[in-house]
Coordinates of C-alpha atoms in Angstrom, one line a residue:
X28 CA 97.5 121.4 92.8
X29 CA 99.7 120.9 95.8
X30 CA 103.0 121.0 93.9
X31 CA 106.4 118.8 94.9
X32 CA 108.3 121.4 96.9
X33 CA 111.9 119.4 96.5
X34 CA 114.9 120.6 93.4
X35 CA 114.7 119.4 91.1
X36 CA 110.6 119.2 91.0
X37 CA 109.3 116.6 89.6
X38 CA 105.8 117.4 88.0
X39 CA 104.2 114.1 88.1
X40 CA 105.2 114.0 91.8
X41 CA 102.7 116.9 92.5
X42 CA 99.8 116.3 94.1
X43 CA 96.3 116.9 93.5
X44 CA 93.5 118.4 96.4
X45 CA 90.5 117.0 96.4
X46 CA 88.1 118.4 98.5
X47 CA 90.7 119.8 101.3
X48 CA 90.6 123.3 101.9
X49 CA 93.8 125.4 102.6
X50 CA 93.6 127.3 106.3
X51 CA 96.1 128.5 108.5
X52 CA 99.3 126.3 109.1
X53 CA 102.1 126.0 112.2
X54 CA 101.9 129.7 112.5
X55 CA 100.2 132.6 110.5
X56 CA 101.1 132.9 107.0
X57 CA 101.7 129.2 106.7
X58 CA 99.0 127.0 104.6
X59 CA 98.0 123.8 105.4
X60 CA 95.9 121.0 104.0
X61 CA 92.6 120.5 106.2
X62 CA 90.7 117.3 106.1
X63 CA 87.5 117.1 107.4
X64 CA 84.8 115.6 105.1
X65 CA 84.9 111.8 104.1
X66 CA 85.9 112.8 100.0
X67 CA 88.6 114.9 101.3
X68 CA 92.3 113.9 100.3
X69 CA 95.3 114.4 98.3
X70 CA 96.2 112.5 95.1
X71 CA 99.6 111.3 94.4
X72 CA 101.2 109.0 91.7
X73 CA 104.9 107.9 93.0
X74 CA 106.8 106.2 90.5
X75 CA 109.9 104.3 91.2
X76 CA 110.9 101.0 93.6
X77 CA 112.7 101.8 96.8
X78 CA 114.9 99.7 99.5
X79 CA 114.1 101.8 102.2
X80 CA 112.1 104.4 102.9
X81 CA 111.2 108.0 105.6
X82 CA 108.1 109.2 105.7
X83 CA 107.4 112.7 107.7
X84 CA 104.7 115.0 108.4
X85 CA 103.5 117.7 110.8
X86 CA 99.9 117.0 111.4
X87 CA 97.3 118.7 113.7
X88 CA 94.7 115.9 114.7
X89 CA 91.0 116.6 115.7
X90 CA 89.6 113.6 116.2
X91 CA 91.0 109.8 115.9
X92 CA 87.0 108.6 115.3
X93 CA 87.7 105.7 112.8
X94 CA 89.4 102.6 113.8
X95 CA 91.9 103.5 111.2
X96 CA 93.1 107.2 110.2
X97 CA 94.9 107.8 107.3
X98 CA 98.0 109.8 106.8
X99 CA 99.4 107.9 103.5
X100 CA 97.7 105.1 102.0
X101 CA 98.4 103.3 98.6
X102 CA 95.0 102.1 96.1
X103 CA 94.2 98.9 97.2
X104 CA 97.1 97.6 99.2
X105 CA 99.7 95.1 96.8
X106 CA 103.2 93.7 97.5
X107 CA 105.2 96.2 98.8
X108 CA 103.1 98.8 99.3
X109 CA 103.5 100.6 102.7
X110 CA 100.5 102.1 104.6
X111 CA 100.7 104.7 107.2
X112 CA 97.8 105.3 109.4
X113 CA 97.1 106.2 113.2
X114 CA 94.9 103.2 115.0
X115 CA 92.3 103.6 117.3
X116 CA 93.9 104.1 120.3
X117 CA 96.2 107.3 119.1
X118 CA 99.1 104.7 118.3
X119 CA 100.9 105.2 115.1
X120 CA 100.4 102.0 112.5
X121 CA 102.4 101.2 109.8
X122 CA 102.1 98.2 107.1
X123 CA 103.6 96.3 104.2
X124 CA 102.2 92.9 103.0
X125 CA 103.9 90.6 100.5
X126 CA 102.6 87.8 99.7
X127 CA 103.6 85.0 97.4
X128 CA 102.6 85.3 93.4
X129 CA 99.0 84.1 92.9
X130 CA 97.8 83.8 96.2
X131 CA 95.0 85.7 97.8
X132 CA 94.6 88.7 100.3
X133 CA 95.1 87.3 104.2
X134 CA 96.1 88.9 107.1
X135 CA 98.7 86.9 108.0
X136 CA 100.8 88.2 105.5
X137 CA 100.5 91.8 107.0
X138 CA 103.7 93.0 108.6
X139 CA 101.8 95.5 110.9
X140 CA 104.0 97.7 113.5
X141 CA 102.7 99.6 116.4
X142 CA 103.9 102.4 118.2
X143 CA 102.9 102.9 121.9
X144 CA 99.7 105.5 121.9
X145 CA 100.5 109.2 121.6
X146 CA 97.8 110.5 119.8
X147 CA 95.5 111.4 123.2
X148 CA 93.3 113.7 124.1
X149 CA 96.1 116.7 125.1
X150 CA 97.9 116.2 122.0
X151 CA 94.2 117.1 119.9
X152 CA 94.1 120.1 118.2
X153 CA 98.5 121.0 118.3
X154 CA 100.9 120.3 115.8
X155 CA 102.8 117.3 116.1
X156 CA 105.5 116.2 114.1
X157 CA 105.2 111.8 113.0
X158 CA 107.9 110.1 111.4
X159 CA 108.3 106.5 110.4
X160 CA 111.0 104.7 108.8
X161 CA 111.5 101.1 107.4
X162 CA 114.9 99.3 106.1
X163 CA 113.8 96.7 103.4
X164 CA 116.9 94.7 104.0
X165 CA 116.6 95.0 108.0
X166 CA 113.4 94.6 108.0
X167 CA 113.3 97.4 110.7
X168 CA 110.7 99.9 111.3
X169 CA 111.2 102.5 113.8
X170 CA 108.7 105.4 114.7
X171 CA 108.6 109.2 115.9
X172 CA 106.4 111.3 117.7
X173 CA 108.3 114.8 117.9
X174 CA 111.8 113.8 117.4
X175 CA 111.2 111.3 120.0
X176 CA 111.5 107.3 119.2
X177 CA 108.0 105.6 120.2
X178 CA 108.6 102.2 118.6
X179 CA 110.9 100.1 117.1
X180 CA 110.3 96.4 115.6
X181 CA 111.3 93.8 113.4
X182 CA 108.5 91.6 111.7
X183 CA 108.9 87.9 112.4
X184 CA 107.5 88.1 108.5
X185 CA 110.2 89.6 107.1
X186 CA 112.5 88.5 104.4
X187 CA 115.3 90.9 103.3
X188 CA 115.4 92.3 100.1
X189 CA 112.0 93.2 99.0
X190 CA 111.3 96.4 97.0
X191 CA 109.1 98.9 98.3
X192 CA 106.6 100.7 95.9
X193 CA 103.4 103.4 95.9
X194 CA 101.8 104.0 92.5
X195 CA 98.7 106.1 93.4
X196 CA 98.5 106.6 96.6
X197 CA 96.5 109.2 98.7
X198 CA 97.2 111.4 102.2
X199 CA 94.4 112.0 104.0
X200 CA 92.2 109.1 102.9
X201 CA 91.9 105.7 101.6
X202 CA 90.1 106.6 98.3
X203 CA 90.3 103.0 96.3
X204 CA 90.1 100.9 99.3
X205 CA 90.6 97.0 98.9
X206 CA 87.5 95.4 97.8
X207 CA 84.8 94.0 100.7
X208 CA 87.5 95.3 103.2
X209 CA 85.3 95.9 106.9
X210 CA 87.1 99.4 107.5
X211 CA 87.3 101.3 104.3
X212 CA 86.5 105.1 105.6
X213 CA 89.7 106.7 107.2
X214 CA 89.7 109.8 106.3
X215 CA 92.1 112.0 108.6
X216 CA 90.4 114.6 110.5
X217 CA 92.8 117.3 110.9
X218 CA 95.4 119.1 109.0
X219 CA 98.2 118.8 107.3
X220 CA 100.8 121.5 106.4
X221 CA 103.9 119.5 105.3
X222 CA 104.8 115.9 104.2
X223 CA 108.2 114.5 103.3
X224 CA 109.4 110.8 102.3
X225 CA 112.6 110.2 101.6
X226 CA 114.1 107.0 99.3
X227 CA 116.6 106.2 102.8
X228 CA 115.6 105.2 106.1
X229 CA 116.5 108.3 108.3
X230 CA 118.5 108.2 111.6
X231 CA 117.5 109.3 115.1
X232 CA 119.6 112.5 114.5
X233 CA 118.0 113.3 110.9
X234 CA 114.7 113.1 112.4
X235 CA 115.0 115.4 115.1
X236 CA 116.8 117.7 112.9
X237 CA 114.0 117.9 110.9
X238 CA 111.7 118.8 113.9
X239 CA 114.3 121.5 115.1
X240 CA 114.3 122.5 111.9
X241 CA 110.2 123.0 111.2
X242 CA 109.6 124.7 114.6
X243 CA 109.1 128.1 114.6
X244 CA 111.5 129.8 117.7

């Protein structure tokens, strides 16, 4: 059980190891969530419907060898579910899709956001600290790689208002992948020794705060 470390604690918010093994984290004495064979993830259930919404993590990456890599992905991927991933290239991806009642899955209802690469081969192996937040009213998504803005967009898909939601989701993999999809292994390989997502979309400031913050002087 990797339990919700925020007051008041929420138990159905805890998560669930599968497969990941606990090994050393940012420094000694620190745990951290490793990820290394295809089954290995954390399980999560998040209830609730959001307007906007942070997420954060310090990750150490070994290897971007998938096309995608999964730091949080939802089961299956439904209106208003946001996906967080690092692409090919080291950039850092993240997703929503609506798409009207009734209608099928199609890409072109995918609002997809880039940053520009900083996953490369120096950064392998270190901690790194990746934020992302997205305004549903905005429609703005901006991204983080230590403190440090790497991307900021607006979808020309995007129409104000929409909720944001997870259900079961995982970190680490992409364990209920959408049906027939081309790309459905993206396990992480790495570790992880913190995540965070917040119900706001965080600030410049806030975000390097936190990375002040989780660095050990």
């Amino acid at each position: 059980l990797v339990r919700n470390a925020v007051e008041p604690r929420v138990p159905s918010r805890a998560g669930g190891a599968v497969g990941a093994r606990w090994t050393t984290g940012r420094w000694p004495q620190k745990d951290a969530l490793e990820f290394k064979r295809p089954g290995d993830r954390v399980r999560l259930n998040l209830d609730g419907n959001y307007r906007a919404i942070t997420l954060a993590c310090w990750v150490k990456v070994d290897s971007v060898d998938k096309k995608y890599n999964s730091l949080l992905l939802t089961d299956g991927y439904e209106n208003g579910e946001p996906h967080w991933q690092i692409y090919e290239d080291g950039s850092l991806m993240f997703s929503i899709i609506y798409r009207p009642d009734g209608t099928r899955k199609h890409p072109d209802r995918n609002q997809m956001y880039f940053s520009r690469p900083v996953i490369t081969p120096d950064s392998l192996g270190r901690w790194h600290h990746l934020a992302v937040s997205y305004d549903g009213d905005s429609g703005e998504v901006v991204q983080y790689f230590d403190g440090e803005e790497v991307g900021r967009e607006v979808s020309t898909l995007h129409v104000p208002g929409r909720e944001i939601v997870f259900g079961p989701c995982e970190i680490g993999n992409w364990g209920l992948p959408t049906e027939g999809h081309q790309f459905p292994v993206r396990n992480l390989n790495g570790a992880i020794d913190e995540f965070i997502i917040y119900g706001v979309a965080l600030g410049r400031d806030e975000v390097r705060a936190m990375v002040k913050a989780g660095r050990r002087e």
